[in-house]
mmCIF file of C-alpha atoms in Angstrom:
data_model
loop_
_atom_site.group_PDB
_atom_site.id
_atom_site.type_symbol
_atom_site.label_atom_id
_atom_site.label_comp_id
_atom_site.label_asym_id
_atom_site.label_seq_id
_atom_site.Cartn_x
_atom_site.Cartn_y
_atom_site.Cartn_z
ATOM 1 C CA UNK A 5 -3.149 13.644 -1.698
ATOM 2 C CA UNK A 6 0.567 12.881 -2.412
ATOM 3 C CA UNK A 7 1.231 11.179 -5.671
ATOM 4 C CA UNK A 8 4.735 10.222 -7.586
ATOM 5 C CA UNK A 9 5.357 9.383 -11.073
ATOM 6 C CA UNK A 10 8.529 7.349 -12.317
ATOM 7 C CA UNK A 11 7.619 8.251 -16.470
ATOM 8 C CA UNK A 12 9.894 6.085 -17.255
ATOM 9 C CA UNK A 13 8.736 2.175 -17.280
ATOM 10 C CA UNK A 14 11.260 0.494 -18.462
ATOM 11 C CA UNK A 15 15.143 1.870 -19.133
ATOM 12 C CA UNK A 16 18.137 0.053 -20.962
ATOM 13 C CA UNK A 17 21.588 0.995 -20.775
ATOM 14 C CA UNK A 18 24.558 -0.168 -22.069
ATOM 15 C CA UNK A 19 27.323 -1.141 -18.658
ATOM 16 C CA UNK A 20 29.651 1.795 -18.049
ATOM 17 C CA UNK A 21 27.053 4.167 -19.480
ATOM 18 C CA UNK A 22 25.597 7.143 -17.299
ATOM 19 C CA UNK A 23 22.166 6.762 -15.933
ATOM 20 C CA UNK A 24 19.155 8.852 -14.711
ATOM 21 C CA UNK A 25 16.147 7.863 -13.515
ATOM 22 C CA UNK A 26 13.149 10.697 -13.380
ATOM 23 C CA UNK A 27 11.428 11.134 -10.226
ATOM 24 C CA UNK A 28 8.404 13.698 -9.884
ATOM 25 C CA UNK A 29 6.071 14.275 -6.855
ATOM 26 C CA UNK A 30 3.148 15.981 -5.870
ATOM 27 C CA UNK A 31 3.284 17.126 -1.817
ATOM 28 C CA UNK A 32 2.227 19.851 -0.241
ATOM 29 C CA UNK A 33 4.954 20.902 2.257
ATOM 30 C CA UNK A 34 8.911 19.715 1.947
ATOM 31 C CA UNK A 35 8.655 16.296 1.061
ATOM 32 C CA UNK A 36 10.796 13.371 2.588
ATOM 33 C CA UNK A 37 12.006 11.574 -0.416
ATOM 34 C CA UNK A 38 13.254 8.355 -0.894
ATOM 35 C CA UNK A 39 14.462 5.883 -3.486
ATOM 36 C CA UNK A 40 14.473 2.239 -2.841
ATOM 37 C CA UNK A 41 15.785 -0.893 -4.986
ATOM 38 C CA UNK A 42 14.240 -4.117 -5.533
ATOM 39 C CA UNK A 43 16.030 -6.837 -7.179
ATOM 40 C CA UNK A 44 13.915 -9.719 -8.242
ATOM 41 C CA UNK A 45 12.591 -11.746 -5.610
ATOM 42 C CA UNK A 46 13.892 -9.551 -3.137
ATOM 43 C CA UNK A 47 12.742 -7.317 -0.685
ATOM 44 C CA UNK A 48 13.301 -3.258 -1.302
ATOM 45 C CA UNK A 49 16.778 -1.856 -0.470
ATOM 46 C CA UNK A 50 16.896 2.243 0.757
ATOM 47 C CA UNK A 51 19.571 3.862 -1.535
ATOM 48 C CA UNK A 52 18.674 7.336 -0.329
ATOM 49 C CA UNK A 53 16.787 9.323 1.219
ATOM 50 C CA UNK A 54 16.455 12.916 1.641
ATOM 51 C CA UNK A 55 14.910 15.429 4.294
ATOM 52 C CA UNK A 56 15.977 18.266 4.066
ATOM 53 C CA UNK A 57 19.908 20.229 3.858
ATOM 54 C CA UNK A 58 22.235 20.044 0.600
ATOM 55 C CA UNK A 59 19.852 18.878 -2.008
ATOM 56 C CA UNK A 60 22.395 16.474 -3.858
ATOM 57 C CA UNK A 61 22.594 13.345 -1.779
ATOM 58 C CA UNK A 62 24.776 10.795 -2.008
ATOM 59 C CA UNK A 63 23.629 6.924 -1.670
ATOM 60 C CA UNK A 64 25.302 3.366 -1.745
ATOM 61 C CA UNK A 65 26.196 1.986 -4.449
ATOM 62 C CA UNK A 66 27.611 5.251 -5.910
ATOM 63 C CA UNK A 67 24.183 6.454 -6.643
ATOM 64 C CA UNK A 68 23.595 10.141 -5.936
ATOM 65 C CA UNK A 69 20.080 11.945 -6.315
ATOM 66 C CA UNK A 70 18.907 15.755 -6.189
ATOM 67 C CA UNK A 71 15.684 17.307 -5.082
ATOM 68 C CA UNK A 72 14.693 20.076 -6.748
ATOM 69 C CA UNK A 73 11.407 21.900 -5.238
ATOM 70 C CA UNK A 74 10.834 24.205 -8.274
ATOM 71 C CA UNK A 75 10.492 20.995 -10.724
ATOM 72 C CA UNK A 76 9.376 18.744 -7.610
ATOM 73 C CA UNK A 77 11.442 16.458 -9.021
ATOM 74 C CA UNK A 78 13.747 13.915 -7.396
ATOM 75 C CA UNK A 79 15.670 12.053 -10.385
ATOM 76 C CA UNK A 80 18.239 9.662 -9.199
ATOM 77 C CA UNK A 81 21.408 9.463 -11.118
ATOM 78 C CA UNK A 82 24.440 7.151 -11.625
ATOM 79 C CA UNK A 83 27.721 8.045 -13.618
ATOM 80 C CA UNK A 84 28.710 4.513 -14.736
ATOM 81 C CA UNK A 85 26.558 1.771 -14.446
ATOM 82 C CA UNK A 86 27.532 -1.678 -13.890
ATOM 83 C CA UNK A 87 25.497 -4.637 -14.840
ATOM 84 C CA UNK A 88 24.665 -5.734 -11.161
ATOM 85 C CA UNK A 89 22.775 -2.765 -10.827
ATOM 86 C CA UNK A 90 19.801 -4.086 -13.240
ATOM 87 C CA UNK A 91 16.989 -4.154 -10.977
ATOM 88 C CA UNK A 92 13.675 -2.383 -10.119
ATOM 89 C CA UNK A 93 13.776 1.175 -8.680
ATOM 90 C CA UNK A 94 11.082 2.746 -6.904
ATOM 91 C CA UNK A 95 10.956 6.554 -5.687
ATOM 92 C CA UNK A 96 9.024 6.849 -2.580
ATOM 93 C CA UNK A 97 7.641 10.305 -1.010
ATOM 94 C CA UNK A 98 6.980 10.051 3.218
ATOM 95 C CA UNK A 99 3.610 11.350 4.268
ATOM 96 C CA UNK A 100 3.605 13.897 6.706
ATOM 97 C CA UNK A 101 6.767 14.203 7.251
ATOM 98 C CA UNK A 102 7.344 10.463 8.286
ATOM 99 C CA UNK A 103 9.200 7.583 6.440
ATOM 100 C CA UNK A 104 6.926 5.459 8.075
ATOM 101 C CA UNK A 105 3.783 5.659 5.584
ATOM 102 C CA UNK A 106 5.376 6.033 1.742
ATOM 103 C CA UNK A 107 3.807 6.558 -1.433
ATOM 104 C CA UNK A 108 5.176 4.781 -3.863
ATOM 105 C CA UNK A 109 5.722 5.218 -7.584
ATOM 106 C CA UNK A 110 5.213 2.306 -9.935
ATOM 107 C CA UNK A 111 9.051 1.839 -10.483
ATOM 108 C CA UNK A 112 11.537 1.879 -13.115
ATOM 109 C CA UNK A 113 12.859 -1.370 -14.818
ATOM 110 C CA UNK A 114 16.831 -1.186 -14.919
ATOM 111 C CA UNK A 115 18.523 -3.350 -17.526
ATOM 112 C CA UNK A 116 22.007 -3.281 -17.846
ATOM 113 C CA UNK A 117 23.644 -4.930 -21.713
ATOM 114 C CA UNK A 118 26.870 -5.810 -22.128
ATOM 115 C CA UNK B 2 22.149 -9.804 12.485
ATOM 116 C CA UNK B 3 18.935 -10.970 10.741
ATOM 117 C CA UNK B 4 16.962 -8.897 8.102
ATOM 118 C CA UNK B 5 12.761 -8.755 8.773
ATOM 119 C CA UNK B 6 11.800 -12.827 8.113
ATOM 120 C CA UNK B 7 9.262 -12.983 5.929
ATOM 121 C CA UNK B 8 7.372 -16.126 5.739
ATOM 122 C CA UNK B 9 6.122 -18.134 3.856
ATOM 123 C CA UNK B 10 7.660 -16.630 0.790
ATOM 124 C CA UNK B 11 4.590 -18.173 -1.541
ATOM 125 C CA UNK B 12 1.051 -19.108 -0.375
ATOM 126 C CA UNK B 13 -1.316 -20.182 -2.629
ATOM 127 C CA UNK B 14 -4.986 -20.107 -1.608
ATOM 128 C CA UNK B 15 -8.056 -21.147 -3.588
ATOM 129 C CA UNK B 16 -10.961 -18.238 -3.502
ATOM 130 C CA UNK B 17 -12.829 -18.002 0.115
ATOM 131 C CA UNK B 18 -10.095 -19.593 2.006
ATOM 132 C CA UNK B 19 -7.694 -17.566 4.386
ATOM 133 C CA UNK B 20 -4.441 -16.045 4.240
ATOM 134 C CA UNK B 21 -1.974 -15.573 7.186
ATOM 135 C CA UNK B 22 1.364 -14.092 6.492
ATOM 136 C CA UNK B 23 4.317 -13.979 9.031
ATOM 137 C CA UNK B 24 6.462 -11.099 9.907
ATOM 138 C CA UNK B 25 9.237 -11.500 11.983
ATOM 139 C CA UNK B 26 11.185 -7.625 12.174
ATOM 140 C CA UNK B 27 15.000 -7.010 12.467
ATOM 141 C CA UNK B 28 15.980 -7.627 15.822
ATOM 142 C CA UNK B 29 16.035 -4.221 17.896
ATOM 143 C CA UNK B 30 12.528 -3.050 15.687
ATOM 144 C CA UNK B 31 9.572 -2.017 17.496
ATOM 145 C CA UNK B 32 7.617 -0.603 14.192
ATOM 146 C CA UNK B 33 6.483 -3.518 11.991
ATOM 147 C CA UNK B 34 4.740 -2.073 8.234
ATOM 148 C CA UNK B 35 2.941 -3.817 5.652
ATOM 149 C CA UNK B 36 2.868 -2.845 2.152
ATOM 150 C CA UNK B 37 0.889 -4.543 -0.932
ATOM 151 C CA UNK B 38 2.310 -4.609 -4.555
ATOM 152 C CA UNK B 39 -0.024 -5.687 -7.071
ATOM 153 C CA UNK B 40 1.138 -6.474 -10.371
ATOM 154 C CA UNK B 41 2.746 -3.796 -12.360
ATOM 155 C CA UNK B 42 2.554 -1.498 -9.745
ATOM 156 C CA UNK B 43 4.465 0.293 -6.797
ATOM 157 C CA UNK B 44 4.097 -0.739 -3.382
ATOM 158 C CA UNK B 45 0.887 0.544 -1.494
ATOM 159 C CA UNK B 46 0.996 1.605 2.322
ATOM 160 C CA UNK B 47 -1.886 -1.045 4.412
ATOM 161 C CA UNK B 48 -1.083 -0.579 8.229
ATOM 162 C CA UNK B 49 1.359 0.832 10.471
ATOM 163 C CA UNK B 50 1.888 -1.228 14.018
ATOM 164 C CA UNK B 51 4.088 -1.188 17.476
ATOM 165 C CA UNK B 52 3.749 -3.606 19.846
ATOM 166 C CA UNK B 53 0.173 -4.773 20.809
ATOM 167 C CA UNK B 54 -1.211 -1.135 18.912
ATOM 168 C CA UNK B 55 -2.095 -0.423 15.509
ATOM 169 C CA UNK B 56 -1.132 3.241 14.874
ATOM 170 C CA UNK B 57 -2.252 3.476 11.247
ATOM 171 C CA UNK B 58 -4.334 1.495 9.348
ATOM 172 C CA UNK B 59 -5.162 3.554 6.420
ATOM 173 C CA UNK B 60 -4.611 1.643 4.317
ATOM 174 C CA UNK B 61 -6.238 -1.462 5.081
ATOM 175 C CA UNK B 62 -9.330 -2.471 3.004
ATOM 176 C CA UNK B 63 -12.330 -2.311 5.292
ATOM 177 C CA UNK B 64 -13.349 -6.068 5.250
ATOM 178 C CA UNK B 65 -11.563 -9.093 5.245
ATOM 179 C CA UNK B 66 -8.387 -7.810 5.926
ATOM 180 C CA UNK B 67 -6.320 -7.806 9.801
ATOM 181 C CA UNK B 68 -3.445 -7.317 11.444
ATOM 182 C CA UNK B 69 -1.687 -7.458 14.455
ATOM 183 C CA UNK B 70 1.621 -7.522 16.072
ATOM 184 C CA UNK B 71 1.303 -8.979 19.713
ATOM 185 C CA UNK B 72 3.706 -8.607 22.439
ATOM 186 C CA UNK B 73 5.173 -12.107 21.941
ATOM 187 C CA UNK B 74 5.761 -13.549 18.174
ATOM 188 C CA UNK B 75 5.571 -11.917 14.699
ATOM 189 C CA UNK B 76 3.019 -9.498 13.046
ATOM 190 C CA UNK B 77 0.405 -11.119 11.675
ATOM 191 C CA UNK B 78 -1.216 -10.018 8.329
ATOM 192 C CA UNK B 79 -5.004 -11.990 7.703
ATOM 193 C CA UNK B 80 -6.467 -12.435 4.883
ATOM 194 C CA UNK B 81 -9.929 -13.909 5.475
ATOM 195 C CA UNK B 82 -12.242 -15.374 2.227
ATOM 196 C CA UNK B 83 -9.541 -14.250 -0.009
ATOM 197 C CA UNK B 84 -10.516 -12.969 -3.840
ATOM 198 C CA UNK B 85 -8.600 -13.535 -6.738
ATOM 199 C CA UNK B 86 -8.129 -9.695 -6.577
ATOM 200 C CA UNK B 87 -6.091 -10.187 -3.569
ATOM 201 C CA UNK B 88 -3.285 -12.128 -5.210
ATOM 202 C CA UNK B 89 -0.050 -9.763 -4.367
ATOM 203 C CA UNK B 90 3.080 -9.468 -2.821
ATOM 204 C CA UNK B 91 3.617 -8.643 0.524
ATOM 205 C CA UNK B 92 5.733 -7.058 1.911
ATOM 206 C CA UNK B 93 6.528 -6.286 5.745
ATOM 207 C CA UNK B 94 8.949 -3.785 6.999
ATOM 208 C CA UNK B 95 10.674 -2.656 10.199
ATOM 209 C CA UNK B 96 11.947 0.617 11.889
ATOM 210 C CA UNK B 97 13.695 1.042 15.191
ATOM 211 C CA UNK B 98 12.194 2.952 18.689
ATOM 212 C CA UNK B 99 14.060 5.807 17.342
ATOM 213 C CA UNK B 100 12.614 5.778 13.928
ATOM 214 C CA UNK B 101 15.822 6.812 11.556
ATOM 215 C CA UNK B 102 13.517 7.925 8.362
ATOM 216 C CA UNK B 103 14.296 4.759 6.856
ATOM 217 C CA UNK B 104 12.256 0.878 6.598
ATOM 218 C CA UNK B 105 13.928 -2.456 6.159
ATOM 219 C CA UNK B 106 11.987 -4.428 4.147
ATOM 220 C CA UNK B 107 11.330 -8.164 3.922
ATOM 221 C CA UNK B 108 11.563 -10.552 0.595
ATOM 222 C CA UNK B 109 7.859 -10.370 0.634
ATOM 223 C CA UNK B 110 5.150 -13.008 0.865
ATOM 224 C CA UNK B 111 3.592 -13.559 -2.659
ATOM 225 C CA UNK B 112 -0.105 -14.702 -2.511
ATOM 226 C CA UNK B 113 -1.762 -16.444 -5.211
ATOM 227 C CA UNK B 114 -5.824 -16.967 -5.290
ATOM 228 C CA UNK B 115 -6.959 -19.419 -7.955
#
């Protein structure tokens, strides 16, 4: 069965810093891969997503993420952080192929200081 | 153009009542999902629906729990003699005919059993 782990439950950095959040899956064939953010209250908002092609990928809100098979990894990355990106990030994997039936990992709290 | 209508946003429900939460998708979406989040973890896949068919319903615990997304009107997700194990969030998401690898997701429903 497909699986993803975010290591990382909770992350603090300071506004302007650089910022990566770790991503690993576990999925048998070429994974669709996704990462979605939730800010409280809110529903989840797709940053990226990536099937297949150039494995950097570029997102809204200037974030970028790469997928690299030989680490199955999918870590999502941001060179400056600003503080309205605190928030809750989730990497998602699609099964079979789909985007319609994700697994989720258990997310990644964002805060952003001053 | 309206996001997927989630509604209501809170129910609270005392332990062998039921549960109905709306889902109203994007305008344009034909593919209506519903995830769970329980507390202090990442969002887990239920069912999968078009139009008057459930495709995939997986994830759907085998008792107590329906869904349904008739031709007319929102999705439905039922909750029948609810458990204080079912308190969540809920969350409903939409996709168009021509599914584009990516879900639009609602605010959520949050569910409290006391």
């Amino acid at each position: 069965a497909q699986s993803v782990t975010q290591p990382d439950i909770h992350i603090t950095v300071s506004e302007g810093a650089s910022l990566e959040l770790r991503c690993n899956y576990s999925y048998g064939a070429t994974p669709y891969l996704f990462w979605y953010v939730q800010s409280p209250g809110q529903g989840l908002q797709l940053l990226l997503k990536y099937f297949s092609g150039d494995t950097l990928v570029q997102g809204i809100k200037g974030f970028e993420a790469e997928f690299k098979r030989s680490q199955s990894s999918f870590n999502l990355r941001k060179p400056s952080v600003h503080w309205s990106d605190a928030a809750e990030y989730f990497c998602a994997v699609g099964e079979g192929g789909t985007a319609s039936k994700l697994t989720f990992g258990t997310g990644t709290r964002l805060q952003v200081t001053l | 153009n309206a996001g997927v209508m989630q509604n209501p946003r809170h129910l609270v429900r005392r332990r062998g009542q039921e549960a109905r939460l709306r889902c109203s998708p994007m305008k344009g979406h034909s593919h209506v999902y519903w995830y769970r989040q329980l507390p202090e973890e990442g969002l887990k896949f239920m069912v999968y629906l078009q139009k008057e068919n459930i495709i995939d319903e997986s994830g759907m615990p085998k008792e107590r729990f329906s869904a349904e997304f008739p031709k007319e009107g929102p999705s439905i997700l039922r909750i029948q003699q609810v458990v204080r194990g079912d308190s969540a969030a809920y969350f409903c998401a939409s996709s168009p005919e021509h599914l584009t690898g990516e879900l639009f997701f609602g605010e959520g429903s949050r569910l409290t059993v006391l």
